[in-house]
Tab-separated table of C-alpha atoms and ligand atoms in Angstrom:
chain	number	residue	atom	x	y	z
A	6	UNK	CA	110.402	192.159	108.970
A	7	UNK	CA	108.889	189.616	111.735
A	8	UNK	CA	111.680	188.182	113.577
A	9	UNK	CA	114.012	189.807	111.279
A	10	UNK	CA	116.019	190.664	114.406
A	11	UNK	CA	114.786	188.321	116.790
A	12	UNK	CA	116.852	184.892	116.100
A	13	UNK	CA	118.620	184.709	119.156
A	14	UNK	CA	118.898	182.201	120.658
A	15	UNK	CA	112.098	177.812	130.388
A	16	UNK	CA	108.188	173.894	135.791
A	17	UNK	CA	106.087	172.963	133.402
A	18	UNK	CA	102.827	174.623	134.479
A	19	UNK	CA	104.898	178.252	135.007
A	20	UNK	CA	102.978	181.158	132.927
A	21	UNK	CA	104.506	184.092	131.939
A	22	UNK	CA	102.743	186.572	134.975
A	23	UNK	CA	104.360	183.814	137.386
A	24	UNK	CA	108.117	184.948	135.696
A	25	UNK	CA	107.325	188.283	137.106
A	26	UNK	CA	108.550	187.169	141.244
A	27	UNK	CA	111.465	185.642	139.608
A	28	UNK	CA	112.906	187.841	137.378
A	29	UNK	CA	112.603	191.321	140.016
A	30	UNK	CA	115.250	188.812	142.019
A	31	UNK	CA	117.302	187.592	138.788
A	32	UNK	CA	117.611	188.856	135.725
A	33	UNK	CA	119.351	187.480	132.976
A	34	UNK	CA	122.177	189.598	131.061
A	35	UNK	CA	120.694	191.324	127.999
A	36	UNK	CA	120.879	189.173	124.570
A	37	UNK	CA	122.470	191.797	122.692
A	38	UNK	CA	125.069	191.851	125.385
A	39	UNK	CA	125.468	188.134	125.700
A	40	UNK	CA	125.824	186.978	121.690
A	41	UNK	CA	127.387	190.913	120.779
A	42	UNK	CA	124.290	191.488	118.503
A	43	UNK	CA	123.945	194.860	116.852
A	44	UNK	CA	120.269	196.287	116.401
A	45	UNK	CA	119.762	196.856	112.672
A	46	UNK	CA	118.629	200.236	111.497
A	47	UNK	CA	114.735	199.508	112.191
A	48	UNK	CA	112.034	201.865	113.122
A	49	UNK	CA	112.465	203.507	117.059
A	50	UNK	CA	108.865	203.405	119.002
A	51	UNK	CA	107.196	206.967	119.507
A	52	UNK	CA	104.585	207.824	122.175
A	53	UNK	CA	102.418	208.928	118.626
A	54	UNK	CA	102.497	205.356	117.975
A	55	UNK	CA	101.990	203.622	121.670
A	56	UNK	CA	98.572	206.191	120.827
A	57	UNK	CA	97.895	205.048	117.692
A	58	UNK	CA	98.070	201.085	119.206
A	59	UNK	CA	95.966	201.927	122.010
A	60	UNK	CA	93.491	203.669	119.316
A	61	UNK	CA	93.166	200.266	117.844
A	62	UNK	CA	93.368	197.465	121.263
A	63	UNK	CA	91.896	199.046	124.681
A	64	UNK	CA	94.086	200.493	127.354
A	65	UNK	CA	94.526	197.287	128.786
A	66	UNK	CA	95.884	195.537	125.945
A	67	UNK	CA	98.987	198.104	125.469
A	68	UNK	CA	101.529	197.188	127.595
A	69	UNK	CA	104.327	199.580	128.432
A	70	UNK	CA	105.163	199.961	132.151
A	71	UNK	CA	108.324	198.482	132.454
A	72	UNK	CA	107.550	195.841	135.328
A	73	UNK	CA	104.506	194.574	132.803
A	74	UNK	CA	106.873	194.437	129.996
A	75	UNK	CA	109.548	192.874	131.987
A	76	UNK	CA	108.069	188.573	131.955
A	77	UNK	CA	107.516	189.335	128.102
A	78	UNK	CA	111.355	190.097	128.081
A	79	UNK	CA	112.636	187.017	129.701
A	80	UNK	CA	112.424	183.018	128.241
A	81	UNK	CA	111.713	180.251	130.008
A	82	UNK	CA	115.509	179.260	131.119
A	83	UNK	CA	115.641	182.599	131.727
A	84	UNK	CA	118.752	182.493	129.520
A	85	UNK	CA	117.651	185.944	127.279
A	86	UNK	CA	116.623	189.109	127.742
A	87	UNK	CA	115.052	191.770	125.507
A	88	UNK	CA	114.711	195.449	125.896
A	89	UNK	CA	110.850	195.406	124.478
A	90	UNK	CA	108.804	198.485	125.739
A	91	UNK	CA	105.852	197.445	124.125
A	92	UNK	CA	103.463	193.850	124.762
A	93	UNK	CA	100.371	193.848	122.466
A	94	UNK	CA	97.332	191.754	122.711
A	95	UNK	CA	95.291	191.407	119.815
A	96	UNK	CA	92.113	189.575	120.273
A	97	UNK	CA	90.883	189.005	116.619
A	98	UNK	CA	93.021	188.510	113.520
A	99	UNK	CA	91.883	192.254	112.286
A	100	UNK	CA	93.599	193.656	114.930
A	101	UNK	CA	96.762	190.999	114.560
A	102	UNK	CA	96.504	192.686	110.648
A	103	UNK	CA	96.099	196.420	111.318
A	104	UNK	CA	99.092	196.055	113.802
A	105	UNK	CA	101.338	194.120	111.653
A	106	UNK	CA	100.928	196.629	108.698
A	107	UNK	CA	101.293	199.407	110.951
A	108	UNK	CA	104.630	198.103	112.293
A	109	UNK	CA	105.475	197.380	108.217
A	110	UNK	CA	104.889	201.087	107.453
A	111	UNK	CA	106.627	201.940	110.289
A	112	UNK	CA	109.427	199.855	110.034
A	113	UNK	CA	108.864	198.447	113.283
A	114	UNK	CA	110.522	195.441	114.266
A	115	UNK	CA	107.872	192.832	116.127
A	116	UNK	CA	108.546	189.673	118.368
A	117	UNK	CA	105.438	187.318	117.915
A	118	UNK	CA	105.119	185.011	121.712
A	119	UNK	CA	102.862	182.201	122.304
A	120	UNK	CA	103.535	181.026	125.763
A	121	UNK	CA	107.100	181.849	125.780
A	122	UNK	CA	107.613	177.952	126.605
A	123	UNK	CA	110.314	177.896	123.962
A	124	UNK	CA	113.843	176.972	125.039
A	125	UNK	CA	115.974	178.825	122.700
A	126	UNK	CA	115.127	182.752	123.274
A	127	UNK	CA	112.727	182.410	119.876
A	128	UNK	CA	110.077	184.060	121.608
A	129	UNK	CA	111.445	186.876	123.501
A	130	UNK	CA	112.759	190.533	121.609
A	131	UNK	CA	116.520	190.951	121.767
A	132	UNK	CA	116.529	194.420	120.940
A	133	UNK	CA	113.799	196.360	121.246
A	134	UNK	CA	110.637	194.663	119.320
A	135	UNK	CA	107.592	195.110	119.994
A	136	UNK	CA	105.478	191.541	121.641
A	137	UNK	CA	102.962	190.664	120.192
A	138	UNK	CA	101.469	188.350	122.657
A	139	UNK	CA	98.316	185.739	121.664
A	140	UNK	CA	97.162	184.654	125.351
A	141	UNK	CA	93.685	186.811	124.343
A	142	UNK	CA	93.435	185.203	120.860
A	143	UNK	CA	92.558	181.704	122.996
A	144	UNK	CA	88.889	180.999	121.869
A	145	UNK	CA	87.496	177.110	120.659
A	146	UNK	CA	85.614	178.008	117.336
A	147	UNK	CA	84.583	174.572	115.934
A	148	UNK	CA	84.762	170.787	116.853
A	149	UNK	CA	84.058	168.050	114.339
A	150	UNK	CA	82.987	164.756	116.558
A	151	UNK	CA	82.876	162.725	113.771
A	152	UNK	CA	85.888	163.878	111.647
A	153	UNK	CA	88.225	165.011	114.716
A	154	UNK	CA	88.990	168.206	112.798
A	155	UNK	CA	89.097	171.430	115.619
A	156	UNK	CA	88.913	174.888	114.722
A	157	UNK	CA	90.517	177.305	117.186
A	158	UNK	CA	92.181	180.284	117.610
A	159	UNK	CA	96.164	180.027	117.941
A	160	UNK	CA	96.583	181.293	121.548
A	161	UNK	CA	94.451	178.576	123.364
A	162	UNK	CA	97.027	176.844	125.646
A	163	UNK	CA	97.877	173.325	124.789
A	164	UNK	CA	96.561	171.360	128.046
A	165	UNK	CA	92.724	173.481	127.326
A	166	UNK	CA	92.476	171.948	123.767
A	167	UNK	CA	93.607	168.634	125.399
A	168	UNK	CA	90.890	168.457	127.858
A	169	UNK	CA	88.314	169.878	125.719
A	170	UNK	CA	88.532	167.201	122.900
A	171	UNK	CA	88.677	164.698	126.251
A	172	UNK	CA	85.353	164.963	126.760
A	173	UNK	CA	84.279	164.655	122.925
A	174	UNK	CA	85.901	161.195	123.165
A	175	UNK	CA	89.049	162.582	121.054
A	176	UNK	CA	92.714	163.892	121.859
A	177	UNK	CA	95.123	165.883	120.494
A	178	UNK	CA	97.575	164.552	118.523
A	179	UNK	CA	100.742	166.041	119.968
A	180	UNK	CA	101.474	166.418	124.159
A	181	UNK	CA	104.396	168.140	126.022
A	182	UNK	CA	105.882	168.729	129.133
A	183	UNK	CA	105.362	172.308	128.158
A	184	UNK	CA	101.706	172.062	127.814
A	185	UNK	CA	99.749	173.332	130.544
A	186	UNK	CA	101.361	176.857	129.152
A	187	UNK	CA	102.333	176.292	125.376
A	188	UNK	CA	99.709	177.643	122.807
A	189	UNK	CA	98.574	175.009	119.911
A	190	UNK	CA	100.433	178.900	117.333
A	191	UNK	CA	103.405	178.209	118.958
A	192	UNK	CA	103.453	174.481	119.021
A	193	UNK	CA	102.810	174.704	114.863
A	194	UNK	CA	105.396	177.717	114.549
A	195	UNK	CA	108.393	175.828	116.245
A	196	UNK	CA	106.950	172.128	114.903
A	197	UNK	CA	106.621	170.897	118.041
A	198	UNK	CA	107.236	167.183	118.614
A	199	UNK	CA	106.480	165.798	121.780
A	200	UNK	CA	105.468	162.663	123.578
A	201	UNK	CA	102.267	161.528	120.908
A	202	UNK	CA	104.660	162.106	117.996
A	203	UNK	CA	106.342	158.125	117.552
A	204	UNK	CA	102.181	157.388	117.940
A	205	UNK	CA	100.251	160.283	115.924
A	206	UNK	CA	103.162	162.106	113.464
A	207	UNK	CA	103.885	164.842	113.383
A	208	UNK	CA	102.539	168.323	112.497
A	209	UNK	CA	103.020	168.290	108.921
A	210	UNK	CA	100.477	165.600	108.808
A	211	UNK	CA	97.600	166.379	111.547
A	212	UNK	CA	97.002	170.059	110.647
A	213	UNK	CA	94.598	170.354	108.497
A	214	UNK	CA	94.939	174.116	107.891
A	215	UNK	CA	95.434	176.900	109.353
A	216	UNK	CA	95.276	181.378	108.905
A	217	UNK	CA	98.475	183.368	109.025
A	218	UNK	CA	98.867	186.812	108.277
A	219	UNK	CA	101.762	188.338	107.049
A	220	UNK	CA	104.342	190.935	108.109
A	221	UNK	CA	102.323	193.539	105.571
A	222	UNK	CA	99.231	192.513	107.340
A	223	UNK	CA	97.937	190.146	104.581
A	224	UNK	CA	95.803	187.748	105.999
A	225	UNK	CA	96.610	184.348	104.544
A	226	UNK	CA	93.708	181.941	104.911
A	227	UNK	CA	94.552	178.518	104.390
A	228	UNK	CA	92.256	177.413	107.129
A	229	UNK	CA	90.408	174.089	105.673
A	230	UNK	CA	89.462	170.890	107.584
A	231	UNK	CA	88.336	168.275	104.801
A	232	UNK	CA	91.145	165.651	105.316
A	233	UNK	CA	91.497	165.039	101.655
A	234	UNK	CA	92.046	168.466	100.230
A	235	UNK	CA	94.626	168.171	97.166
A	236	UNK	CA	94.021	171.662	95.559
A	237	UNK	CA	96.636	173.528	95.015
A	238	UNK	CA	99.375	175.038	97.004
A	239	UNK	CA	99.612	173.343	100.772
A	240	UNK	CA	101.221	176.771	102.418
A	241	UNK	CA	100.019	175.413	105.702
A	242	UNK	CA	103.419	173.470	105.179
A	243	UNK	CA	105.183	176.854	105.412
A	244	UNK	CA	104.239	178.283	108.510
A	245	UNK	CA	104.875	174.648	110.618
A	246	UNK	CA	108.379	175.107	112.138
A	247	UNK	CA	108.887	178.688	110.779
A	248	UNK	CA	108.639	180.340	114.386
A	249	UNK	CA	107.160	183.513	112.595
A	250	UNK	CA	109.675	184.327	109.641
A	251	UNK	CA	106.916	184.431	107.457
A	252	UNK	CA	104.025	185.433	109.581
A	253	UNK	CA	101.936	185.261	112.433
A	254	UNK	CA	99.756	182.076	113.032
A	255	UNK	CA	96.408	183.399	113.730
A	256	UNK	CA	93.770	179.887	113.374
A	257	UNK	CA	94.685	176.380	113.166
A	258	UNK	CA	92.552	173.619	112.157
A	259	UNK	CA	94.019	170.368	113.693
A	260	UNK	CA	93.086	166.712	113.602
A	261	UNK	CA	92.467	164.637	116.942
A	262	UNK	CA	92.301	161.065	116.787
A	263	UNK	CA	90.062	159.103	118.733
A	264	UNK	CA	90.812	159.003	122.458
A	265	UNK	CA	92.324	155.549	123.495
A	266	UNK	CA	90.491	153.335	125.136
A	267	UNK	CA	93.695	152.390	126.920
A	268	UNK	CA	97.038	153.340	127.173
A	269	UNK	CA	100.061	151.311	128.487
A	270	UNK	CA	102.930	152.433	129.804
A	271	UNK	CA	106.269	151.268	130.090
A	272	UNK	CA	109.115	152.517	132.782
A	273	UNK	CA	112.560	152.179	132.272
A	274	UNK	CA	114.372	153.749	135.625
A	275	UNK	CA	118.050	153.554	136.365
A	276	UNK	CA	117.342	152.111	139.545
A	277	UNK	CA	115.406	149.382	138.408
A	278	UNK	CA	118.079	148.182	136.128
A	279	UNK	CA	120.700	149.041	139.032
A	280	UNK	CA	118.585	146.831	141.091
A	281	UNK	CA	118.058	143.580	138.420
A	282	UNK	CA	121.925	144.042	138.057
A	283	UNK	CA	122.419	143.967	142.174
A	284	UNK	CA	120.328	140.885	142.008
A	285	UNK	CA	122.170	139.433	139.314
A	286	UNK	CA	125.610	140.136	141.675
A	287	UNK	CA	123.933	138.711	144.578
A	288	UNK	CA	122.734	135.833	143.101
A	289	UNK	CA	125.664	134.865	140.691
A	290	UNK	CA	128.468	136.751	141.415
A	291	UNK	CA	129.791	139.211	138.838
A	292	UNK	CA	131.337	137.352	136.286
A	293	UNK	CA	127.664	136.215	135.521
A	294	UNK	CA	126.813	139.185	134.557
A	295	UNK	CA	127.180	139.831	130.725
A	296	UNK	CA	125.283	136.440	130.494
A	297	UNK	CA	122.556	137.390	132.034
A	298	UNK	CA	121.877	140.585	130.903
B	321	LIG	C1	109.098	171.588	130.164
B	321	LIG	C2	109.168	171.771	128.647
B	321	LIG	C3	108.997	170.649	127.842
B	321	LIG	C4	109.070	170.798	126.431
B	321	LIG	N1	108.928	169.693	125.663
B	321	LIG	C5	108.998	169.806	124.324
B	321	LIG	C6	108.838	168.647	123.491
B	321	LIG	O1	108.644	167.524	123.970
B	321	LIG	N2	108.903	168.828	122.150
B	321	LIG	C7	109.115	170.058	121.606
B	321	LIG	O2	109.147	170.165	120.382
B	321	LIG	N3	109.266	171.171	122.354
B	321	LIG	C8	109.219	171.073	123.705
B	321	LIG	N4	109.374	172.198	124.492
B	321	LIG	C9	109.645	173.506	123.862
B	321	LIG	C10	108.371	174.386	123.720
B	321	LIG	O3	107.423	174.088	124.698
B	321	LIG	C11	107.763	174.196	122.351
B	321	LIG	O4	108.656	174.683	121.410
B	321	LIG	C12	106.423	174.902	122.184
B	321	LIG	O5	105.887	174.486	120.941
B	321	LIG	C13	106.510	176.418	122.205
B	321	LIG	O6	105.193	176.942	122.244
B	321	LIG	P1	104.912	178.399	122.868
B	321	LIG	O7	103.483	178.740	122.680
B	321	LIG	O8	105.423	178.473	124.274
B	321	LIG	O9	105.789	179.307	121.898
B	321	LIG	P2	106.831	180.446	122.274
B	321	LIG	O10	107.922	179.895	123.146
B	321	LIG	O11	106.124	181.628	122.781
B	321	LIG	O12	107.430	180.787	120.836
B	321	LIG	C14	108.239	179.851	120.165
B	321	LIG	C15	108.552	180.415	118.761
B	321	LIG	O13	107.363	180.477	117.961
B	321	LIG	C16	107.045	181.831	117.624
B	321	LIG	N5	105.588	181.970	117.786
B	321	LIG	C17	104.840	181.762	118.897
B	321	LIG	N6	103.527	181.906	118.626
B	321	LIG	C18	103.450	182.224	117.307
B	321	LIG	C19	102.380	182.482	116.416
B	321	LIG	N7	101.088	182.469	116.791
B	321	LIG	N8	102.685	182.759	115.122
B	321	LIG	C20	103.971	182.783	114.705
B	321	LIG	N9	105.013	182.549	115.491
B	321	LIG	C21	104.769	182.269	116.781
B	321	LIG	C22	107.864	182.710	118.554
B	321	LIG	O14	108.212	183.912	117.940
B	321	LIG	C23	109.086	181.834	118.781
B	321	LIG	O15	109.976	181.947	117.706
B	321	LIG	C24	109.307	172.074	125.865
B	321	LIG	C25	109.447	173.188	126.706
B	321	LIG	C26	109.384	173.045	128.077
B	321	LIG	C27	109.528	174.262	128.928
């Protein structure tokens, strides 16, 4: 039922509390508006079960006054707009579980968001599903020096992990523009390429494992870290690019190479091939061109 209704269709460093100034002065037409997108016949949100979620999270994790719902609502291009009423923020994957088979029972349609970095309205509701946010799920739970494997929860932001290996003479294996607000769940759920991809690979290959749980609240745990594991089923596979179709990304265990000892780095600038051309004409004349180049 995750994301069953949420396939619509983001500077760098923005967070989603920053989208609040911005979208009280513009806010985008609703999705279901834009793409004519009719809400399928799931479950409506009662005030019995805003209770029963504030039973399970505190107070302060149960979002539902409309300007705090409002930068959960919005992507990063601010190009779509939801109609959520409800942000949740689990902080441990038992909570992420009881909510998910809640919403199941319920029929409840959910919107899982990482850092709502992604730029094709995957992470914001288009009706009204509830968010189920991971900023609080954000904590470092192992480090491997010698293997590079790292254990952590899948709301820690991108740029944190970065840094973190840094100074355990490793790095991450993937880096994007994105990263200062992008969460290491989200970066596995959309397969998220990036700058270190040509250099490291790509997801498929450095995560090592990871724990899901599934729209009935089954917790999948797939979360290993021994490089060569060849036992059975690799469902890890599964959940990389599947932007929550088949479940929430809860843990990741990823592998970071060894930091570089030195990195080199190439420019290529339109002016700087604008000027070796402009030299070329000043010194011999256009025809000369083609040759020289
Ligand atoms: C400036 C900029 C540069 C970018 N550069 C790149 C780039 O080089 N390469 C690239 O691939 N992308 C890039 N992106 C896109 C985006 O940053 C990535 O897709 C990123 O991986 C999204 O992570 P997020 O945490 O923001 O996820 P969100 O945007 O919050 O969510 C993206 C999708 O994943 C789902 N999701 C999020 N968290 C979970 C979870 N824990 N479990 C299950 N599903 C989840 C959401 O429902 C949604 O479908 C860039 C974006 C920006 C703004």
């Amino acid at each position: 039922m995750i994301k069953s209704i949420s396939f619509l269709i983001s500077n760098v460093r923005i967070n989603v509390f920053s989208q609040a100034k911005y979208s009280t002065t513009f806010l985008p037409q609703f999705s279901s508006e834009k793409y004519d997108v009719k809400r399928k016949q799931f479950g409506v949100l009662k005030s019995t079960d805003i209770e029963y979620f504030k039973s399970l999270l505190s107070e302060d994790r149960v979002l539902t006054e409309e300007s705090d719902v409002l930068p959960f609502n919005i992507d990063w291009i601010k190009n779509c707009r939801g109609q959520s009423q409800l942000v949740l923020k689990p902080k441990t994957t038992e909570e992420v579980s009881r909510i998910l088979s809640y919403c199941n029972d319920k029929r409840l349609a959910v919107c899982p968001q990482g850092g709502n970095t992604g730029l094709v309205g995957g992470s914001v509701p288009v009706f009204d599903e509830i968010v189920l946010n991971f900023a609080l799920m954000n904590k470092i739970i192992s480090l491997d020096e010698i293997s590079g494997a790292l254990v952590c929860e899948a709301g820690c932001v991108l740029e944190n992990l970065d840094n973190y290996v840094r100074d355990h003479n490793l790095i991450m294996p993937l880096d994007l523009g994105a990263k200062g607000s992008c969460q290491i769940g989200g970066n596995i759920s959309t397969n998220a390429g990036g700058l270190r991809l040509l250099r490291y690979g790509n997801l498929h290959g450095s995560v090592l494992g990871l724990e899901a749980v599934k729209a009935d609240g089954t917790v999948v745990n797939c979360l290993r870290t021994l490089k060569k594991d060849n036992t059975g089923y690799h469902l890890k596979h599964l959940f990389i690019g599947s932007e929550g179709t088949l479940g929430v990304v809860t843990k990741v265990a990823i592998n970071c190479p060894v930091l570089p000892k030195a990195v080199s780095l190439g420019y290529f600038g339109r002016n700087v091939v604008l000027g070796y051309l402009g030299k070329l004409v000043a010194e011999d004349g256009p025809k000369n061109i083609n040759e020289n180049i």
